[in-house]
mmCIF file of C-alpha atoms in Angstrom:
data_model
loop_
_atom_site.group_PDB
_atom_site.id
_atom_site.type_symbol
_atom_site.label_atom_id
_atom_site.label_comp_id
_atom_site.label_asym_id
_atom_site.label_seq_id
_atom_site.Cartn_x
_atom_site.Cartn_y
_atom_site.Cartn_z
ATOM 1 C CA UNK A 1 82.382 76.659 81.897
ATOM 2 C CA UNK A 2 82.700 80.433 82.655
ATOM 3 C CA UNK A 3 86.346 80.750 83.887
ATOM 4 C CA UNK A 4 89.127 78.177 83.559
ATOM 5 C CA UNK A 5 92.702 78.680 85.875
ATOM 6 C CA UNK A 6 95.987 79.027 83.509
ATOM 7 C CA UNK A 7 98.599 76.167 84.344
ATOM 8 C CA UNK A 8 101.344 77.904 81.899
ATOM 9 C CA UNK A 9 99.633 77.163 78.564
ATOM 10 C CA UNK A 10 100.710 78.651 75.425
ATOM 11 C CA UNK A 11 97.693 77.603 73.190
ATOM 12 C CA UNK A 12 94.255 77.134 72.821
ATOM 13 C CA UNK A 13 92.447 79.961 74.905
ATOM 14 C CA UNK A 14 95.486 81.039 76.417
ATOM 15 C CA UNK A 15 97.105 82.125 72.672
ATOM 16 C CA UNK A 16 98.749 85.095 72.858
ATOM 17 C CA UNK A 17 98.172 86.404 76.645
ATOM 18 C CA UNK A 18 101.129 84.852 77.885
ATOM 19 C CA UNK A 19 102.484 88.546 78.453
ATOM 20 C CA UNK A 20 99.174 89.047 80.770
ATOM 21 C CA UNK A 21 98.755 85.938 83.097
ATOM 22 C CA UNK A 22 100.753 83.802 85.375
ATOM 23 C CA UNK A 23 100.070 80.444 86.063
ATOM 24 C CA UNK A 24 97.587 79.830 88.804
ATOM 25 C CA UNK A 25 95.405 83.123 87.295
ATOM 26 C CA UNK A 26 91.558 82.531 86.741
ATOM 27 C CA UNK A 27 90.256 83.708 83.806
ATOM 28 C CA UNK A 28 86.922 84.082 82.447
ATOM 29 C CA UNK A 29 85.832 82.157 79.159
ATOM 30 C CA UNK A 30 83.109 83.893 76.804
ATOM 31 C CA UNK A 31 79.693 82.808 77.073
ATOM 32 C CA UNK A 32 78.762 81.120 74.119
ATOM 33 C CA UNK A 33 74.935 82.164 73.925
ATOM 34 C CA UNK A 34 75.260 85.769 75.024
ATOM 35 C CA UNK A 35 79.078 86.356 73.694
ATOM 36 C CA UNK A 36 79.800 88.163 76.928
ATOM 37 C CA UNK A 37 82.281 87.400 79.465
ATOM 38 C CA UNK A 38 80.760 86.741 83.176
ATOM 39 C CA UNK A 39 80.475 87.099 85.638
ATOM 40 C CA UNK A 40 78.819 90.730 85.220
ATOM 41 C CA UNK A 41 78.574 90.289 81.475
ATOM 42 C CA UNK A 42 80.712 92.589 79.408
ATOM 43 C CA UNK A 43 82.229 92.070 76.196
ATOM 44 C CA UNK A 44 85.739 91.748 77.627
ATOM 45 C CA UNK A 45 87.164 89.649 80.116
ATOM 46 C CA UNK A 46 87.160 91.263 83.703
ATOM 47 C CA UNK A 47 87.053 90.186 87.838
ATOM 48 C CA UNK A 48 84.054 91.370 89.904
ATOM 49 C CA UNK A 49 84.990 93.178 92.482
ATOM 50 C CA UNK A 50 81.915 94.585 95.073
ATOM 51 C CA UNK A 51 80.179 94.989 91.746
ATOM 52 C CA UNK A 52 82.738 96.919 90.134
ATOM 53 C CA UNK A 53 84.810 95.084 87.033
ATOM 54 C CA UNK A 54 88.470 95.561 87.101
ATOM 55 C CA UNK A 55 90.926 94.517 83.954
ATOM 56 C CA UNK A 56 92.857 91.110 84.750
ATOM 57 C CA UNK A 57 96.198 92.618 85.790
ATOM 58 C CA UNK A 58 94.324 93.600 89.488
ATOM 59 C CA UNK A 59 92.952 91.203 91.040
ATOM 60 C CA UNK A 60 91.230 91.692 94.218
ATOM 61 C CA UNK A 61 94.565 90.969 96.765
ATOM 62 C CA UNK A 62 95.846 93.937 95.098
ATOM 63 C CA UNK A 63 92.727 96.256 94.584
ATOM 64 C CA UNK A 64 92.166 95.806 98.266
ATOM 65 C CA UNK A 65 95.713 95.644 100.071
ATOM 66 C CA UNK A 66 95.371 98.640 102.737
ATOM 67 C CA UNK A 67 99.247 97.582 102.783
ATOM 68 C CA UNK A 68 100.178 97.794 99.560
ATOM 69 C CA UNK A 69 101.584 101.663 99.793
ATOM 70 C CA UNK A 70 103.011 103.501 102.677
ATOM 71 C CA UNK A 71 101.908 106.765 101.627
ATOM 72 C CA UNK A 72 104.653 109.759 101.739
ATOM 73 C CA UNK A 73 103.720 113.584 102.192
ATOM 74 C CA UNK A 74 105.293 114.122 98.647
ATOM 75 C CA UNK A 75 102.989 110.993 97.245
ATOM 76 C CA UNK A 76 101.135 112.054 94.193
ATOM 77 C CA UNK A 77 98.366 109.295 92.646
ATOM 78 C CA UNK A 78 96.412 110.012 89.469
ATOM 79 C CA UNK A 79 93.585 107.959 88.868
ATOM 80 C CA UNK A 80 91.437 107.800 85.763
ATOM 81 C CA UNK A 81 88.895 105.562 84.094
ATOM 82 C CA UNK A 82 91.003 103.942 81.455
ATOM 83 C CA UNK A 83 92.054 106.418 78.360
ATOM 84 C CA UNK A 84 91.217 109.410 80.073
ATOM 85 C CA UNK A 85 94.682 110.913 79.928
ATOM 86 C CA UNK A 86 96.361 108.532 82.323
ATOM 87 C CA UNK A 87 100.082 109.137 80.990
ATOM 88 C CA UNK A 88 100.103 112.625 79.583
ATOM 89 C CA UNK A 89 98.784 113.580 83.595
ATOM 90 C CA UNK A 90 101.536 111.616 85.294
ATOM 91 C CA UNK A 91 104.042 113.209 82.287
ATOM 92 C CA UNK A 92 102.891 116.632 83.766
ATOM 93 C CA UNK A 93 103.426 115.413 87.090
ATOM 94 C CA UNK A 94 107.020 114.080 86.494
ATOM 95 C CA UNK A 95 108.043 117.183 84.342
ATOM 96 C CA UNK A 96 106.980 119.734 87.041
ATOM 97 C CA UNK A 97 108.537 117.713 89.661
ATOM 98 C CA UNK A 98 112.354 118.067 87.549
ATOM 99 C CA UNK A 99 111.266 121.846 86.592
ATOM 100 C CA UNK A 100 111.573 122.232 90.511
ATOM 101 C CA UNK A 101 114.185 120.016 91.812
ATOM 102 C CA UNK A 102 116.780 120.126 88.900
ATOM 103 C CA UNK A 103 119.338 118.283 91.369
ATOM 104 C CA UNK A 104 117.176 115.057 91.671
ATOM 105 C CA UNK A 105 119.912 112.452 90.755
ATOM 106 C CA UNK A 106 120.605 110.879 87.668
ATOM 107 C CA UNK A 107 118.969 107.142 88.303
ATOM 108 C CA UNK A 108 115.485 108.519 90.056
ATOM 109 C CA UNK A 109 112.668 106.951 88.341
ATOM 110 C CA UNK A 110 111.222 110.006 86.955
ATOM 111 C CA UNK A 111 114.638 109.963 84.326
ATOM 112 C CA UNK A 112 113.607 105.799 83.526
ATOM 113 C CA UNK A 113 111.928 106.141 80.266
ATOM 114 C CA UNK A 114 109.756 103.248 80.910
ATOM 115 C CA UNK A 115 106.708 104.408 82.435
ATOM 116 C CA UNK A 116 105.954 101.417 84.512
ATOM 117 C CA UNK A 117 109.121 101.689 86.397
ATOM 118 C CA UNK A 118 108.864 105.933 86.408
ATOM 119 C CA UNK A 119 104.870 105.958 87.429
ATOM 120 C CA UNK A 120 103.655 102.673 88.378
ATOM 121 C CA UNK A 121 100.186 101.069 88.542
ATOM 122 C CA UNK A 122 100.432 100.191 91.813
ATOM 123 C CA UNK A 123 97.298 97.816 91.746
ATOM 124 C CA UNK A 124 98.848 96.362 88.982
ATOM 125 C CA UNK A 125 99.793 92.428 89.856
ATOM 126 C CA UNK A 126 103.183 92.943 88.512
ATOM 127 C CA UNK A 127 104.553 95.628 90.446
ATOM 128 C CA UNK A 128 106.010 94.270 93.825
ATOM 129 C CA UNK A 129 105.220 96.065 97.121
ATOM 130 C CA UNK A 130 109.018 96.027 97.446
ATOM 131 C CA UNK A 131 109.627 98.048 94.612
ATOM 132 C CA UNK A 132 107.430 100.799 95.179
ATOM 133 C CA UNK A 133 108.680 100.951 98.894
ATOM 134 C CA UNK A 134 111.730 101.476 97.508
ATOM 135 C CA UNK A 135 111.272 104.386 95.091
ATOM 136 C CA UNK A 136 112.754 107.324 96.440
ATOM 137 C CA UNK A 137 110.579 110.774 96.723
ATOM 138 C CA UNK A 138 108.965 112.344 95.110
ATOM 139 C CA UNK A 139 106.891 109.117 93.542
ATOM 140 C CA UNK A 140 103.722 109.502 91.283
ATOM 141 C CA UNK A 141 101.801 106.664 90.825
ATOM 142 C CA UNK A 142 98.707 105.798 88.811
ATOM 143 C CA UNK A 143 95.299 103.872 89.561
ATOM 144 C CA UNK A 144 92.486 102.773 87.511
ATOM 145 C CA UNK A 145 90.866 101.639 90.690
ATOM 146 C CA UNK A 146 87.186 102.797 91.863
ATOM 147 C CA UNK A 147 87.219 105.906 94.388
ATOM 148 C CA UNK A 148 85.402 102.825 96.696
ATOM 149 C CA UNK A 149 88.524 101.222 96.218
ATOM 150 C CA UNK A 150 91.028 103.873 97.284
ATOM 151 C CA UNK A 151 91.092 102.255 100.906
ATOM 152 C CA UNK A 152 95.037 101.905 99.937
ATOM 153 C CA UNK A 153 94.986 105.610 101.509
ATOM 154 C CA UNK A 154 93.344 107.399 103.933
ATOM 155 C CA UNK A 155 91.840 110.785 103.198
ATOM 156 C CA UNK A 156 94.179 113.808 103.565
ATOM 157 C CA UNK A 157 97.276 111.049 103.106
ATOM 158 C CA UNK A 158 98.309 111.522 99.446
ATOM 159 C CA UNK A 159 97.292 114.014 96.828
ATOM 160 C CA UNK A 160 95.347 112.507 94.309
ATOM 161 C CA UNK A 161 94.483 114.240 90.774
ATOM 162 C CA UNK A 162 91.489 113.027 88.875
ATOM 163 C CA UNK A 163 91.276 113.042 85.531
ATOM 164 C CA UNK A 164 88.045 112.809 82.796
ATOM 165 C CA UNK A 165 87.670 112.934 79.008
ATOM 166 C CA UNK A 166 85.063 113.561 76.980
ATOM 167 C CA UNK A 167 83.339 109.838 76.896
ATOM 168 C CA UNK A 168 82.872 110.764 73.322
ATOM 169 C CA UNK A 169 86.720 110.589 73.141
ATOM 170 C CA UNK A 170 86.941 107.729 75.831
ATOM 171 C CA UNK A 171 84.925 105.264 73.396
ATOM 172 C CA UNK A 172 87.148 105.873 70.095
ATOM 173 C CA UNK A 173 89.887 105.487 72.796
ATOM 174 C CA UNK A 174 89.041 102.269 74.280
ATOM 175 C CA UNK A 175 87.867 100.661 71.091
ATOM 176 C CA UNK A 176 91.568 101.025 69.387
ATOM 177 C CA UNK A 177 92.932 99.950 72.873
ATOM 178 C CA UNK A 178 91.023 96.430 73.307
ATOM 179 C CA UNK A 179 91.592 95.667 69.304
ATOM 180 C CA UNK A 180 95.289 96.932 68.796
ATOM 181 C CA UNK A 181 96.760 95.317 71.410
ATOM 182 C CA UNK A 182 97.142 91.857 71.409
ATOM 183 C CA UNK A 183 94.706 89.209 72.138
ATOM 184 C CA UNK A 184 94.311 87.745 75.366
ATOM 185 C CA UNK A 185 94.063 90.458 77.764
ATOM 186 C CA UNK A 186 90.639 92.287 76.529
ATOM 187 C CA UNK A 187 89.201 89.180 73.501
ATOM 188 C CA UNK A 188 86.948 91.705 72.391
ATOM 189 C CA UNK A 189 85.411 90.927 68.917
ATOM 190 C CA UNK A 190 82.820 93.523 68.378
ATOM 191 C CA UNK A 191 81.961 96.570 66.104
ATOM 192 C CA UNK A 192 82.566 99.539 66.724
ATOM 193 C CA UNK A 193 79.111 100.519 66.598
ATOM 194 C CA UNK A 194 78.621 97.784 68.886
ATOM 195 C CA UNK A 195 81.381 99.256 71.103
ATOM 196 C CA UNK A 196 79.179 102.429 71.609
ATOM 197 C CA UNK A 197 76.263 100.169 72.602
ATOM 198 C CA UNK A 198 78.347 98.398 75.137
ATOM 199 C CA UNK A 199 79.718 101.943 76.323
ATOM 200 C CA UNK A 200 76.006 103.510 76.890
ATOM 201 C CA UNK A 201 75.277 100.279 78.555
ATOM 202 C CA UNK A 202 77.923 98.847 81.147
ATOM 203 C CA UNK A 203 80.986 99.540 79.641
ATOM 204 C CA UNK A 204 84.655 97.612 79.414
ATOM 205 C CA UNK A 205 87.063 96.145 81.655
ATOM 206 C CA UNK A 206 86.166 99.432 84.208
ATOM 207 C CA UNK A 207 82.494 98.987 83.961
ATOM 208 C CA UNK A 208 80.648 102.464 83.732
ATOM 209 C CA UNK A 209 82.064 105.401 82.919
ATOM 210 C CA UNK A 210 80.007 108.045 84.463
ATOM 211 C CA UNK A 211 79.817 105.934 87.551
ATOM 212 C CA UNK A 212 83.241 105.692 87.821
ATOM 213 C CA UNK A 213 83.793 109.558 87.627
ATOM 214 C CA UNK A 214 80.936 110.249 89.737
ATOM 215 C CA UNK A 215 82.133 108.752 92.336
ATOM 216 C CA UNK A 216 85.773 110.612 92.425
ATOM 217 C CA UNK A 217 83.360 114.272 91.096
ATOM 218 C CA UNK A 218 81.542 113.214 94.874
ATOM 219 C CA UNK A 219 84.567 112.537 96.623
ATOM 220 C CA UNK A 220 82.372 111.317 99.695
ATOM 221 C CA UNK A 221 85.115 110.812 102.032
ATOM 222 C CA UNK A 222 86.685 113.753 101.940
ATOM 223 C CA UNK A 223 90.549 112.939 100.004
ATOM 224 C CA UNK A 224 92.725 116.083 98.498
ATOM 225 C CA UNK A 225 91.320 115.892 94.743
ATOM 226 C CA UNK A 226 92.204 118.077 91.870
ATOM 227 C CA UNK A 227 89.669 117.088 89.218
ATOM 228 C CA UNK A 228 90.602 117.751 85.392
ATOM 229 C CA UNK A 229 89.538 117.549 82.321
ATOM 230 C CA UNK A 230 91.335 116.394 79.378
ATOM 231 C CA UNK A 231 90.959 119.220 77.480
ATOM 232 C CA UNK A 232 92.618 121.419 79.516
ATOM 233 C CA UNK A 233 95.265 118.722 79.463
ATOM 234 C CA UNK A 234 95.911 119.139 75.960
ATOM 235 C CA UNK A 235 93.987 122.277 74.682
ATOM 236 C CA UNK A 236 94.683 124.312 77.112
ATOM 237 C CA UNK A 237 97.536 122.825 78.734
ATOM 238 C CA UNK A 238 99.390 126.072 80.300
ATOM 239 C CA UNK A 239 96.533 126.277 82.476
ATOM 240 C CA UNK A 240 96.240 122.913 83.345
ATOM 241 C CA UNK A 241 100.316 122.951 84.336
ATOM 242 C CA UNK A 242 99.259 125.711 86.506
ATOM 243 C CA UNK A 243 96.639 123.490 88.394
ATOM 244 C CA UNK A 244 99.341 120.687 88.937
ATOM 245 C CA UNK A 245 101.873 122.974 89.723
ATOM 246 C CA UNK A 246 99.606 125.049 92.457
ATOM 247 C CA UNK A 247 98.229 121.649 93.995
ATOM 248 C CA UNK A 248 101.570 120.076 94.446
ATOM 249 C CA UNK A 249 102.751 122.768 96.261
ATOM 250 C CA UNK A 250 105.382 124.624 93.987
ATOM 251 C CA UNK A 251 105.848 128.345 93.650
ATOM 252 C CA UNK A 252 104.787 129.263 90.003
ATOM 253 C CA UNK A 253 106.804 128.236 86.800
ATOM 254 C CA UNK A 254 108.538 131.000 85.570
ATOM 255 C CA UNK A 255 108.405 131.134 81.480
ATOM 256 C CA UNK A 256 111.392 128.766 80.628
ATOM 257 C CA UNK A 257 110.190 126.134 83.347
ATOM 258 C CA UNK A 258 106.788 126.308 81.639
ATOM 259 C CA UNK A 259 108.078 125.961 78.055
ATOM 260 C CA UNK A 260 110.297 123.446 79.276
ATOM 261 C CA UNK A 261 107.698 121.331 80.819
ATOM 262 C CA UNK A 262 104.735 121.731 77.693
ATOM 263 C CA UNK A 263 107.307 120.965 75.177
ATOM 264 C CA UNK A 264 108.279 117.383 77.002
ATOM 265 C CA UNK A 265 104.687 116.555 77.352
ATOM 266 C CA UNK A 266 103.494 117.481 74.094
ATOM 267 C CA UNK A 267 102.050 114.597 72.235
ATOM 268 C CA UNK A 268 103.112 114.184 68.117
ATOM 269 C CA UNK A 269 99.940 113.423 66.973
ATOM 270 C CA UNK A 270 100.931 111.998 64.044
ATOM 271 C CA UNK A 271 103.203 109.506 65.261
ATOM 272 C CA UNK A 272 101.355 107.830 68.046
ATOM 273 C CA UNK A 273 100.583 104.129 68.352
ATOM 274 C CA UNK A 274 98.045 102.478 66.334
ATOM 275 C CA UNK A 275 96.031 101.946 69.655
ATOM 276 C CA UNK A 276 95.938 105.450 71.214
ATOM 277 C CA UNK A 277 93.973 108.424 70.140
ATOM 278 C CA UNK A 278 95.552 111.147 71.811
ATOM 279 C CA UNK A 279 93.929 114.304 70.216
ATOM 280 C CA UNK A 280 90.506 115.609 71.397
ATOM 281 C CA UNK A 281 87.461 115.368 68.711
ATOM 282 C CA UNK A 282 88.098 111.994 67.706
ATOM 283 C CA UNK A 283 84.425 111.303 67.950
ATOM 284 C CA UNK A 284 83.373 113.780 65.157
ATOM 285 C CA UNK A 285 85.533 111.387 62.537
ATOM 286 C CA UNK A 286 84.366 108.085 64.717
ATOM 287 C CA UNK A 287 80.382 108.375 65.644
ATOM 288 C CA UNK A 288 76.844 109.653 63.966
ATOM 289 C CA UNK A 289 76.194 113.053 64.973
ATOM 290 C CA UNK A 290 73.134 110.494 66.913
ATOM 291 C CA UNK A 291 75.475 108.951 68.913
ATOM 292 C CA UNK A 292 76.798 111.868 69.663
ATOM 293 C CA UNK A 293 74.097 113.278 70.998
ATOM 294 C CA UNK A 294 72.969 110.426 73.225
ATOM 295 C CA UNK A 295 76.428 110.471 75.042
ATOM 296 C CA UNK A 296 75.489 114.285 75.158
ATOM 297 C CA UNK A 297 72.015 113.289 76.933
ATOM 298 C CA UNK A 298 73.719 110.747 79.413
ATOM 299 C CA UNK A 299 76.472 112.999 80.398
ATOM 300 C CA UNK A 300 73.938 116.012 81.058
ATOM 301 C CA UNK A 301 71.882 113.874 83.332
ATOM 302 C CA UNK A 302 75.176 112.752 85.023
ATOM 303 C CA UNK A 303 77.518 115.060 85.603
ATOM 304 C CA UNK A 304 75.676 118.805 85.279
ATOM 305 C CA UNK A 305 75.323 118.581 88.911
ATOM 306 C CA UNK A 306 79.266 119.406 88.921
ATOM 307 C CA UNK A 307 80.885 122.111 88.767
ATOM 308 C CA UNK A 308 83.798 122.621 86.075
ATOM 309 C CA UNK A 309 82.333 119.579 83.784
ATOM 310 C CA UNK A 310 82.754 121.258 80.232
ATOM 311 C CA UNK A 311 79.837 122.038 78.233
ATOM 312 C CA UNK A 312 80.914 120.413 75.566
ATOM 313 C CA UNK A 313 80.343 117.202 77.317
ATOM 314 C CA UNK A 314 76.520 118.544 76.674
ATOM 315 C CA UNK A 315 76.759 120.051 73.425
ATOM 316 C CA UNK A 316 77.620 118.684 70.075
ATOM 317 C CA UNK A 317 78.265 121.705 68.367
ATOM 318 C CA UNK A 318 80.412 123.100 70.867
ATOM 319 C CA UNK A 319 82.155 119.544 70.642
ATOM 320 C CA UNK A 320 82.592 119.674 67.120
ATOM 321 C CA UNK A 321 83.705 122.990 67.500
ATOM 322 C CA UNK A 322 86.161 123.022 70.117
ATOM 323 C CA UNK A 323 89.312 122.020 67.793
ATOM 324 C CA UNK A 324 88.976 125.416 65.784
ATOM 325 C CA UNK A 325 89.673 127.870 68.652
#
């Protein structure tokens, strides 16, 4: 049987995802022979959507819904390929926002301290179209969906920054992610060895990630992108407050609205979540200086074409070198 429909159970396959699915949801079982999940055979559970897997929490009603936001001018969406800097973007986005508008009142969302009521995935199935009507302005929201799949928004509606990491980085990422949280969502069982395989191959929940980016680094249709990188995020992160800042409109940030605004978004390394790996480099400590160098060989036949794709996405030494400048 690949997929079996969740009536409320507690045990059996459904152990520990009760946080995850509602009753009703479909949800793919393992294949016993292969020990992927179908139906496009990855080694976590995902839907097929045109082709493209998406994690469990957005199905296709949401994915799809040209309803599901009525874009403002102010509207600010930051879409990623999962751990590629989702939160510490929309952390720059909501910081920058209260570096300029120091009236905003006390109960906006960008003062909530939980990030899915501050930012919300709005494809996520547990977000209600009501509540994200209801945010007041500005709103930043966050999307894991395909660039195919932005048909939530027409081009030139919302400002949209993409983000990319080094997949080097994404990999060590994703593996803590799908085995530190808890079971149910992702059931992967792998290696992490086998993890890299998987990531050369088709990937996780999000399928491919140089398709994925390619797709937003095209930008075919014409939307309002800022692309970044994740290094400039976090290694460089004055200039990358600059880009935000510039793209959303604001005059610059004088010195104590840019202190401000790195010190609230600076990440304490050593206190972060088992699952997150937050510091860029991670794949020197991780991977074989071979693996490294075949994610080196896939990126440079992917993404040289473009134009601000660091180099060391291409190189290993200037990979393994980056942290010591």
């Amino acid at each position: 049987m690949a997929e079996i429909r969740n009536r409320g159970y507690r045990g059996g396959p459904f152990a520990g995802v009760k946080t995850f699915y509602s009753p009703g949801d479909v949800i793919p079982i393992r294949d016993k022979e292969t020990g992927l999940f179908p139906p496009l055979n990855l080694p976590v559970r995902h839907y097929d959507i045109d082709g493209r897997p998406y994690v469990l929490l957005t199905p296709e009603d949401r994915v799809k819904n040209p309803e599901l936001v009525k874009a403002r001018d102010s509207d600010v969406l930051v879409a990623t390929y999962p751990r590629n800097g989702t939160g510490l973007t929309l952390n720059l986005v909501v910081e920058i926002h209260k570096a300029h508008n120091p009236n905003l009142p006390s109960d906006h969302p960008f003062f909530n301290q939980r990030p899915k009521d501050q930012t919300p995935w709005i494809h996520n199935k547990f977000h209600s179209e009501a509540d994200i009507e209801n945010m007041p302005s500005p709103r930043a929201f966050k999307t894991h969906n395909y660039y195919e799949h932005l048909g939530t928004f027409q081009p030139g509606q919302i400002k949209i920054i993409h983000v990319f990491r080094n997949p080097k980085d994404v990999v060590c990422s994703h593996f803590y992610h799908m085995t530190k949280l808890p079971p149910g969502l992702f059931d992967y069982r792998g290696s992490f060895e086998e993890a890299v395989e998987h990531f050369l191959d088709g990937g996780f929940e999000t399928g491919c990630f140089w398709r994925f980016n390619r797709e937003y680094l095209e930008n075919k249709d014409g939307h309002e992108i800022l692309h970044l990188h994740y290094e400039e995020l976090t290694l460089r992160k004055e200039e990358g407050v600059r880009k935000i800042n510039s793209f959303l409109g604001y005059p610059d940030l004088d010195k104590d609205q840019m202190e401000g605004v790195v010190r609230a978004t600076t990440l304490d390394y050593d206190n972060l979540r088992s699952y997150q790996v937050g510091k860029p480099g991670k794949g020197v400590e991780m991977m074989t200086k071979g693996q490294r160098e075949r994610f080196d060989e896939r990126s440079r036949k992917e993404f040289e074409e473009f134009e601000g794709v660091p180099e060391s996405y291409f190189s290993d030494d200037l990979y393994v070198g980056q942290m010591n400048r």
